PDB file of C-alpha atoms in Angstrom:
ATOM      1  CA  MET A   1     -13.367 -13.508  -8.318  1.00 94.00           C
ATOM      2  CA  ILE A   2     -13.223  -9.625  -8.631  1.00 96.00           C
ATOM      3  CA  THR A   3     -13.025  -8.724 -12.548  1.00 96.00           C
ATOM      4  CA  ASP A   4     -13.576  -4.981 -12.698  1.00 97.00           C
ATOM      5  CA  THR A   5     -10.365  -3.936 -10.848  1.00 98.00           C
ATOM      6  CA  LEU A   6      -6.676  -3.587 -12.316  1.00 98.00           C
ATOM      7  CA  VAL A   7      -4.364  -4.826  -9.518  1.00 98.00           C
ATOM      8  CA  ILE A   8      -0.799  -3.311  -9.650  1.00 98.00           C
ATOM      9  CA  ILE A   9       2.094  -4.559  -7.606  1.00 98.00           C
ATOM     10  CA  PRO A  10       5.271  -2.477  -7.996  1.00 96.00           C
ATOM     11  CA  ALA A  11       8.161  -4.092  -6.771  1.00 96.00           C
ATOM     12  CA  ARG A  12      11.423  -2.536  -8.074  1.00 92.00           C
ATOM     13  CA  GLY A  13      14.534  -4.628  -8.149  1.00 89.00           C
ATOM     14  CA  GLY A  14      16.723  -1.943  -6.173  1.00 77.00           C
ATOM     15  CA  SER A  15      16.180  -1.372  -2.816  1.00 72.00           C
ATOM     16  CA  LYS A  16      18.395   0.602  -0.230  1.00 73.00           C
ATOM     17  CA  GLY A  17      16.975   0.129   3.145  1.00 72.00           C
ATOM     18  CA  ILE A  18      16.922  -3.823   2.658  1.00 80.00           C
ATOM     19  CA  PRO A  19      18.717  -4.563  -0.331  1.00 77.00           C
ATOM     20  CA  GLY A  20      16.956  -7.149  -2.383  1.00 87.00           C
ATOM     21  CA  LYS A  21      13.807  -7.279  -0.238  1.00 92.00           C
ATOM     22  CA  ASN A  22      11.248  -8.278  -2.809  1.00 95.00           C
ATOM     23  CA  ILE A  23      12.593 -11.739  -3.003  1.00 95.00           C
ATOM     24  CA  ARG A  24      14.215 -11.752   0.381  1.00 95.00           C
ATOM     25  CA  PRO A  25      12.622 -14.734   2.443  1.00 95.00           C
ATOM     26  CA  LEU A  26      10.393 -13.474   5.093  1.00 96.00           C
ATOM     27  CA  ALA A  27       9.687 -16.260   7.458  1.00 94.00           C
ATOM     28  CA  GLY A  28      10.860 -18.525   4.855  1.00 94.00           C
ATOM     29  CA  LYS A  29       9.001 -16.901   1.922  1.00 96.00           C
ATOM     30  CA  PRO A  30       9.768 -14.547  -0.571  1.00 97.00           C
ATOM     31  CA  LEU A  31       8.456 -11.226   0.395  1.00 97.00           C
ATOM     32  CA  ILE A  32       6.726 -10.511  -2.995  1.00 97.00           C
ATOM     33  CA  LEU A  33       4.821 -13.683  -2.792  1.00 98.00           C
ATOM     34  CA  TYR A  34       2.859 -12.619   0.330  1.00 97.00           C
ATOM     35  CA  THR A  35       1.237  -9.832  -2.036  1.00 98.00           C
ATOM     36  CA  VAL A  36       0.898 -12.121  -4.966  1.00 98.00           C
ATOM     37  CA  ASP A  37      -0.351 -15.133  -3.412  1.00 98.00           C
ATOM     38  CA  LEU A  38      -3.218 -12.909  -1.663  1.00 98.00           C
ATOM     39  CA  ALA A  39      -4.056 -11.022  -4.836  1.00 98.00           C
ATOM     40  CA  ARG A  40      -4.544 -14.330  -6.520  1.00 98.00           C
ATOM     41  CA  GLN A  41      -7.399 -15.151  -4.007  1.00 98.00           C
ATOM     42  CA  LEU A  42      -9.352 -12.235  -5.026  1.00 98.00           C
ATOM     43  CA  PHE A  43      -8.653 -11.614  -8.769  1.00 98.00           C
ATOM     44  CA  PRO A  44      -7.949 -13.298 -11.828  1.00 98.00           C
ATOM     45  CA  ASP A  45      -4.336 -13.383 -12.947  1.00 98.00           C
ATOM     46  CA  THR A  46      -5.336 -11.586 -16.226  1.00 97.00           C
ATOM     47  CA  HIS A  47      -6.271  -8.353 -14.042  1.00 98.00           C
ATOM     48  CA  ILE A  48      -2.851  -8.538 -11.885  1.00 98.00           C
ATOM     49  CA  ILE A  49       0.012  -6.761 -13.410  1.00 98.00           C
ATOM     50  CA  LEU A  50       3.559  -7.173 -11.303  1.00 98.00           C
ATOM     51  CA  SER A  51       5.243  -3.865 -12.293  1.00 97.00           C
ATOM     52  CA  THR A  52       8.879  -4.818 -11.837  1.00 96.00           C
ATOM     53  CA  ASP A  53      12.246  -4.163 -13.619  1.00 95.00           C
ATOM     54  CA  SER A  54      13.901  -7.150 -12.406  1.00 95.00           C
ATOM     55  CA  GLU A  55      13.917 -10.785 -14.075  1.00 95.00           C
ATOM     56  CA  GLN A  56      14.540 -12.320 -10.747  1.00 95.00           C
ATOM     57  CA  ILE A  57      11.238 -10.703  -9.231  1.00 97.00           C
ATOM     58  CA  ALA A  58       9.668 -11.660 -12.235  1.00 97.00           C
ATOM     59  CA  ILE A  59      10.699 -15.248 -11.987  1.00 97.00           C
ATOM     60  CA  THR A  60       9.929 -15.583  -8.398  1.00 97.00           C
ATOM     61  CA  ALA A  61       6.245 -14.842  -9.271  1.00 97.00           C
ATOM     62  CA  ARG A  62       6.013 -16.876 -12.265  1.00 97.00           C
ATOM     63  CA  THR A  63       7.154 -19.665  -9.925  1.00 96.00           C
ATOM     64  CA  ALA A  64       4.346 -19.209  -7.634  1.00 96.00           C
ATOM     65  CA  GLY A  65       2.220 -19.457 -10.668  1.00 97.00           C
ATOM     66  CA  LEU A  66       1.413 -15.871 -11.470  1.00 98.00           C
ATOM     67  CA  PRO A  67       1.924 -15.292 -15.251  1.00 96.00           C
ATOM     68  CA  VAL A  68       4.322 -11.822 -15.705  1.00 97.00           C
ATOM     69  CA  ASN A  69       3.968 -10.560 -19.319  1.00 95.00           C
ATOM     70  CA  TYR A  70       4.599  -7.152 -18.577  1.00 97.00           C
ATOM     71  CA  MET A  71       7.975  -5.584 -17.383  1.00 96.00           C
ATOM     72  CA  ARG A  72       8.540  -1.964 -16.167  1.00 96.00           C
ATOM     73  CA  PRO A  73      11.175   0.268 -18.102  1.00 95.00           C
ATOM     74  CA  PRO A  74      14.365   0.779 -16.383  1.00 93.00           C
ATOM     75  CA  GLU A  75      13.751   4.609 -16.331  1.00 94.00           C
ATOM     76  CA  LEU A  76      10.562   4.004 -14.244  1.00 95.00           C
ATOM     77  CA  ALA A  77      12.487   1.913 -11.738  1.00 92.00           C
ATOM     78  CA  THR A  78      14.620   4.497 -10.176  1.00 90.00           C
ATOM     79  CA  ASP A  79      14.873   5.709  -6.669  1.00 87.00           C
ATOM     80  CA  ASN A  80      13.356   9.108  -7.919  1.00 89.00           C
ATOM     81  CA  ALA A  81      10.560   7.798 -10.280  1.00 90.00           C
ATOM     82  CA  PRO A  82       7.330   8.750  -9.074  1.00 92.00           C
ATOM     83  CA  THR A  83       5.099   5.562  -8.450  1.00 92.00           C
ATOM     84  CA  ARG A  84       2.279   7.396 -10.235  1.00 95.00           C
ATOM     85  CA  ASP A  85       4.338   7.242 -13.354  1.00 96.00           C
ATOM     86  CA  ALA A  86       4.976   3.396 -12.971  1.00 96.00           C
ATOM     87  CA  LEU A  87       0.948   3.165 -12.369  1.00 97.00           C
ATOM     88  CA  LEU A  88       0.260   5.156 -15.409  1.00 98.00           C
ATOM     89  CA  HIS A  89       2.523   2.743 -17.527  1.00 98.00           C
ATOM     90  CA  ALA A  90       0.772   0.144 -16.405  1.00 98.00           C
ATOM     91  CA  MET A  91      -2.612   1.115 -17.036  1.00 98.00           C
ATOM     92  CA  ASP A  92      -1.665   2.042 -20.576  1.00 98.00           C
ATOM     93  CA  TRP A  93      -0.184  -1.556 -21.180  1.00 98.00           C
ATOM     94  CA  ALA A  94      -3.457  -3.036 -19.544  1.00 98.00           C
ATOM     95  CA  ASP A  95      -5.515  -0.783 -22.170  1.00 98.00           C
ATOM     96  CA  THR A  96      -3.449  -1.724 -25.253  1.00 98.00           C
ATOM     97  CA  HIS A  97      -3.869  -5.498 -24.123  1.00 97.00           C
ATOM     98  CA  GLY A  98      -7.767  -4.855 -23.806  1.00 97.00           C
ATOM     99  CA  ILE A  99      -7.787  -5.752 -20.049  1.00 97.00           C
ATOM    100  CA  PRO A 100     -10.986  -3.972 -18.833  1.00 96.00           C
ATOM    101  CA  TYR A 101     -10.999  -2.254 -15.273  1.00 98.00           C
ATOM    102  CA  LYS A 102     -12.889   0.292 -13.462  1.00 98.00           C
ATOM    103  CA  LYS A 103     -10.878   1.059 -10.574  1.00 98.00           C
ATOM    104  CA  ILE A 104      -7.238   0.493  -9.505  1.00 98.00           C
ATOM    105  CA  CYS A 105      -5.908  -1.547  -6.773  1.00 98.00           C
ATOM    106  CA  LEU A 106      -2.371  -0.548  -5.706  1.00 98.00           C
ATOM    107  CA  LEU A 107      -0.914  -3.531  -3.202  1.00 98.00           C
ATOM    108  CA  GLN A 108       2.759  -2.652  -2.153  1.00 96.00           C
ATOM    109  CA  PRO A 109       4.770  -5.707  -1.348  1.00 97.00           C
ATOM    110  CA  THR A 110       6.164  -3.959   1.790  1.00 95.00           C
ATOM    111  CA  SER A 111       2.874  -4.637   3.489  1.00 97.00           C
ATOM    112  CA  PRO A 112       3.047  -8.593   3.506  1.00 96.00           C
ATOM    113  CA  LEU A 113       0.197  -8.627   6.711  1.00 96.00           C
ATOM    114  CA  ARG A 114      -2.596  -7.252   4.961  1.00 97.00           C
ATOM    115  CA  THR A 115      -5.681  -9.645   4.797  1.00 97.00           C
ATOM    116  CA  ALA A 116      -8.005 -10.433   2.029  1.00 98.00           C
ATOM    117  CA  ASP A 117     -10.773  -8.477   4.227  1.00 97.00           C
ATOM    118  CA  ASP A 118      -8.673  -5.415   4.166  1.00 98.00           C
ATOM    119  CA  ILE A 119      -9.036  -5.298   0.583  1.00 98.00           C
ATOM    120  CA  LEU A 120     -12.537  -6.237   0.465  1.00 98.00           C
ATOM    121  CA  ARG A 121     -13.485  -3.390   2.860  1.00 98.00           C
ATOM    122  CA  CYS A 122     -11.649  -0.814   0.733  1.00 98.00           C
ATOM    123  CA  ILE A 123     -13.374  -1.917  -2.563  1.00 98.00           C
ATOM    124  CA  ASP A 124     -16.898  -1.650  -0.600  1.00 98.00           C
ATOM    125  CA  ARG A 125     -16.060   1.667   0.232  1.00 98.00           C
ATOM    126  CA  TYR A 126     -15.019   2.969  -3.256  1.00 98.00           C
ATOM    127  CA  THR A 127     -17.453   4.740  -5.524  1.00 98.00           C
ATOM    128  CA  PRO A 128     -16.887   6.451  -9.089  1.00 97.00           C
ATOM    129  CA  ASP A 129     -17.145   9.767  -7.614  1.00 98.00           C
ATOM    130  CA  ILE A 130     -14.137   9.991  -4.997  1.00 98.00           C
ATOM    131  CA  ASP A 131     -10.324   9.504  -5.878  1.00 98.00           C
ATOM    132  CA  MET A 132      -9.257   6.765  -3.567  1.00 98.00           C
ATOM    133  CA  VAL A 133      -9.974   4.467  -0.678  1.00 98.00           C
ATOM    134  CA  THR A 134      -6.995   3.640   1.680  1.00 97.00           C
ATOM    135  CA  THR A 135      -5.849   2.094   4.630  1.00 98.00           C
ATOM    136  CA  VAL A 136      -5.330   3.999   7.348  1.00 97.00           C
ATOM    137  CA  ARG A 137      -4.143   3.568  11.308  1.00 95.00           C
ATOM    138  CA  PRO A 138      -4.437   5.896  14.221  1.00 92.00           C
ATOM    139  CA  ALA A 139      -1.267   8.294  13.988  1.00 93.00           C
ATOM    140  CA  ALA A 140       1.465   7.719  16.388  1.00 90.00           C
ATOM    141  CA  THR A 141       1.234  11.357  17.119  1.00 93.00           C
ATOM    142  CA  ASN A 142      -1.633  13.849  17.201  1.00 95.00           C
ATOM    143  CA  PRO A 143      -1.290  17.197  16.095  1.00 95.00           C
ATOM    144  CA  TYR A 144      -3.668  18.678  18.889  1.00 96.00           C
ATOM    145  CA  TYR A 145      -2.049  16.467  21.677  1.00 95.00           C
ATOM    146  CA  ASN A 146       1.567  15.521  21.389  1.00 94.00           C
ATOM    147  CA  CYS A 147       2.895  16.792  18.104  1.00 95.00           C
ATOM    148  CA  TYR A 148       5.161  19.662  18.244  1.00 96.00           C
ATOM    149  CA  GLU A 149       6.705  22.490  16.156  1.00 96.00           C
ATOM    150  CA  THR A 150       9.457  24.938  16.487  1.00 97.00           C
ATOM    151  CA  ASP A 151       8.867  28.652  16.137  1.00 94.00           C
ATOM    152  CA  ASN A 152      11.217  31.226  14.574  1.00 96.00           C
ATOM    153  CA  ASP A 153      12.895  31.494  18.460  1.00 96.00           C
ATOM    154  CA  GLY A 154      13.337  27.569  18.431  1.00 97.00           C
ATOM    155  CA  PHE A 155      10.529  27.135  21.042  1.00 97.00           C
ATOM    156  CA  LEU A 156       8.096  24.344  21.053  1.00 96.00           C
ATOM    157  CA  HIS A 157       4.452  24.762  20.179  1.00 95.00           C
ATOM    158  CA  ILE A 158       1.669  22.286  19.619  1.00 95.00           C
ATOM    159  CA  SER A 159       0.750  21.677  15.736  1.00 96.00           C
ATOM    160  CA  LYS A 160      -2.633  22.263  16.009  1.00 95.00           C
ATOM    161  CA  GLY A 161      -5.241  23.756  18.412  1.00 93.00           C
ATOM    162  CA  ASN A 162      -4.376  25.720  21.725  1.00 92.00           C
ATOM    163  CA  GLY A 163      -2.471  23.204  23.283  1.00 90.00           C
ATOM    164  CA  CYS A 164      -4.918  22.684  26.215  1.00 91.00           C
ATOM    165  CA  ILE A 165      -6.103  19.092  25.384  1.00 93.00           C
ATOM    166  CA  VAL A 166      -4.721  16.761  28.310  1.00 90.00           C
ATOM    167  CA  ARG A 167      -5.998  13.474  27.106  1.00 92.00           C
ATOM    168  CA  ARG A 168      -5.366  11.883  23.671  1.00 89.00           C
ATOM    169  CA  GLN A 169      -9.024  10.719  23.910  1.00 90.00           C
ATOM    170  CA  GLU A 170     -10.240  14.468  23.871  1.00 92.00           C
ATOM    171  CA  ALA A 171      -8.433  15.033  20.629  1.00 95.00           C
ATOM    172  CA  PRO A 172      -9.830  14.755  16.920  1.00 94.00           C
ATOM    173  CA  PRO A 173      -8.458  11.615  15.685  1.00 93.00           C
ATOM    174  CA  ALA A 174      -5.556  11.968  13.508  1.00 95.00           C
ATOM    175  CA  TRP A 175      -4.978   9.269  10.761  1.00 95.00           C
ATOM    176  CA  GLU A 176      -1.514   8.095   9.038  1.00 94.00           C
ATOM    177  CA  PHE A 177      -1.636   5.952   5.512  1.00 92.00           C
ATOM    178  CA  SER A 178      -0.580   2.421   6.374  1.00 92.00           C
ATOM    179  CA  GLY A 179       0.348   1.966   2.869  1.00 91.00           C
ATOM    180  CA  SER A 180      -1.099  -1.447   2.562  1.00 96.00           C
ATOM    181  CA  VAL A 181      -3.965  -0.877  -0.048  1.00 98.00           C
ATOM    182  CA  TYR A 182      -5.128   1.563  -2.159  1.00 98.00           C
ATOM    183  CA  ILE A 183      -8.239   1.654  -4.321  1.00 98.00           C
ATOM    184  CA  ILE A 184      -8.016   4.374  -6.920  1.00 98.00           C
ATOM    185  CA  ASN A 185     -10.212   5.864  -9.303  1.00 98.00           C
ATOM    186  CA  PRO A 186      -8.087   5.553 -13.060  1.00 98.00           C
ATOM    187  CA  HIS A 187      -9.620   9.183 -14.278  1.00 98.00           C
ATOM    188  CA  SER A 188      -8.273  10.639 -11.265  1.00 98.00           C
ATOM    189  CA  LEU A 189      -4.852   8.766 -11.341  1.00 98.00           C
ATOM    190  CA  ARG A 190      -4.432  10.275 -14.877  1.00 98.00           C
ATOM    191  CA  THR A 191      -5.437  13.768 -14.039  1.00 97.00           C
ATOM    192  CA  THR A 192      -4.261  14.255 -10.531  1.00 97.00           C
ATOM    193  CA  GLU A 193      -0.949  13.883  -8.453  1.00 94.00           C
ATOM    194  CA  ILE A 194      -1.705  11.272  -5.888  1.00 92.00           C
ATOM    195  CA  GLY A 195      -0.718  13.398  -3.101  1.00 92.00           C
ATOM    196  CA  ARG A 196      -3.062  16.114  -4.307  1.00 96.00           C
ATOM    197  CA  MET A 197      -6.168  14.075  -4.413  1.00 97.00           C
ATOM    198  CA  THR A 198      -8.775  15.499  -2.135  1.00 96.00           C
ATOM    199  CA  ARG A 199     -11.614  12.818  -2.039  1.00 98.00           C
ATOM    200  CA  ARG A 200      -9.962  10.365   0.011  1.00 98.00           C
ATOM    201  CA  LEU A 201     -11.948   8.007   2.171  1.00 98.00           C
ATOM    202  CA  PRO A 202     -10.287   5.820   5.063  1.00 98.00           C
ATOM    203  CA  VAL A 203     -10.434   2.132   5.966  1.00 98.00           C
ATOM    204  CA  GLU A 204      -9.057   1.741   9.408  1.00 97.00           C
ATOM    205  CA  VAL A 205      -6.666  -1.279   9.864  1.00 96.00           C
ATOM    206  CA  PRO A 206      -5.105  -2.517  13.111  1.00 93.00           C
ATOM    207  CA  ALA A 207      -1.634  -1.557  13.715  1.00 89.00           C
ATOM    208  CA  GLU A 208      -0.340  -5.517  13.455  1.00 89.00           C
ATOM    209  CA  ARG A 209      -1.848  -5.338   9.698  1.00 93.00           C
ATOM    210  CA  SER A 210      -0.327  -2.177   8.787  1.00 92.00           C
ATOM    211  CA  ILE A 211       3.335  -2.900   9.088  1.00 91.00           C
ATOM    212  CA  ASP A 212       5.490  -1.482   6.505  1.00 92.00           C
ATOM    213  CA  LEU A 213       8.765  -2.807   5.708  1.00 94.00           C
ATOM    214  CA  ASP A 214      11.519  -0.210   5.379  1.00 89.00           C
ATOM    215  CA  THR A 215      14.302  -0.999   7.806  1.00 90.00           C
ATOM    216  CA  PRO A 216      15.800  -4.527   9.212  1.00 91.00           C
ATOM    217  CA  LEU A 217      13.766  -3.511  12.626  1.00 94.00           C
ATOM    218  CA  ASP A 218      10.924  -3.642  10.537  1.00 93.00           C
ATOM    219  CA  TRP A 219      11.459  -6.757   9.052  1.00 94.00           C
ATOM    220  CA  ALA A 220      12.242  -8.443  12.159  1.00 94.00           C
ATOM    221  CA  VAL A 221       9.165  -7.248  13.705  1.00 95.00           C
ATOM    222  CA  ALA A 222       7.221  -8.639  10.775  1.00 95.00           C
ATOM    223  CA  GLU A 223       8.555 -12.297  11.432  1.00 95.00           C
ATOM    224  CA  THR A 224       7.748 -12.132  14.620  1.00 94.00           C
ATOM    225  CA  LEU A 225       3.988 -11.039  13.828  1.00 93.00           C
ATOM    226  CA  ILE A 226       3.835 -13.783  11.205  1.00 92.00           C
ATOM    227  CA  ALA A 227       5.204 -16.615  13.702  1.00 90.00           C
ATOM    228  CA  SER A 228       2.653 -15.635  16.199  1.00 87.00           C
ATOM    229  CA  ARG A 229      -0.258 -15.427  13.721  1.00 83.00           C
ATOM    230  CA  SER A 230       1.052 -19.120  12.125  1.00 78.00           C
ATOM    231  CA  ALA A 231       1.266 -20.348  16.133  1.00 77.00           C
ATOM    232  CA  HIS A 232      -2.609 -18.842  16.473  1.00 70.00           C
ATOM    233  CA  HIS A 233      -3.761 -20.439  13.325  1.00 69.00           C
ATOM    234  CA  HIS A 234      -2.298 -23.883  14.260  1.00 66.00           C
ATOM    235  CA  THR A 235      -4.001 -23.844  17.715  1.00 66.00           C
ATOM    236  CA  THR A 236      -7.620 -22.590  16.861  1.00 60.00           C
TER     237      THR A 236
END
């Protein structure tokens, strides 16, 4: 068990894209439990904070065995409340309850296909002199190759470079955050907005483990991938 890390799982009750998604069954299992069950494989319950304003979500996690002694204040669970504020509030609660930690592991419930290895690889890359390690995947569009902007006359121009790159392989790699794992320096989080952190290291994960559930289409894709993974597991 990893005991120097505070795991925070942010799970608001409200969701516009997929109503009630954190407790909605995904391939027969409430979404929140994919993240809770995985966290409990690696970290002790004492170091896992489910940050929710919803009693239903808390009950779902408790039924699976995770003690939920912390509730997020309603004002930190609105559509406009920054994730960072919710994280800082959870950290303060951990501090007042004597829970020791040297780094934060942020696990968003909307990434149910991450694996324990994804988390461990991020932890292995982390050192106290950086701000954050996060999972990434190759960006769908590359600013040197097929990502464009319009100029003042409305004409399209390549976002970066001279537009002469004709093969994606020749373009510098571009990444997008997959959102599945963040290992964050607590001091950096207390002093810096997440988007303004500059010392960030990537850990690449494949697209099939990077899906972030935001729309009903994402949900359908995730159910297909989980069924495929389950079928493969049963045949090996």
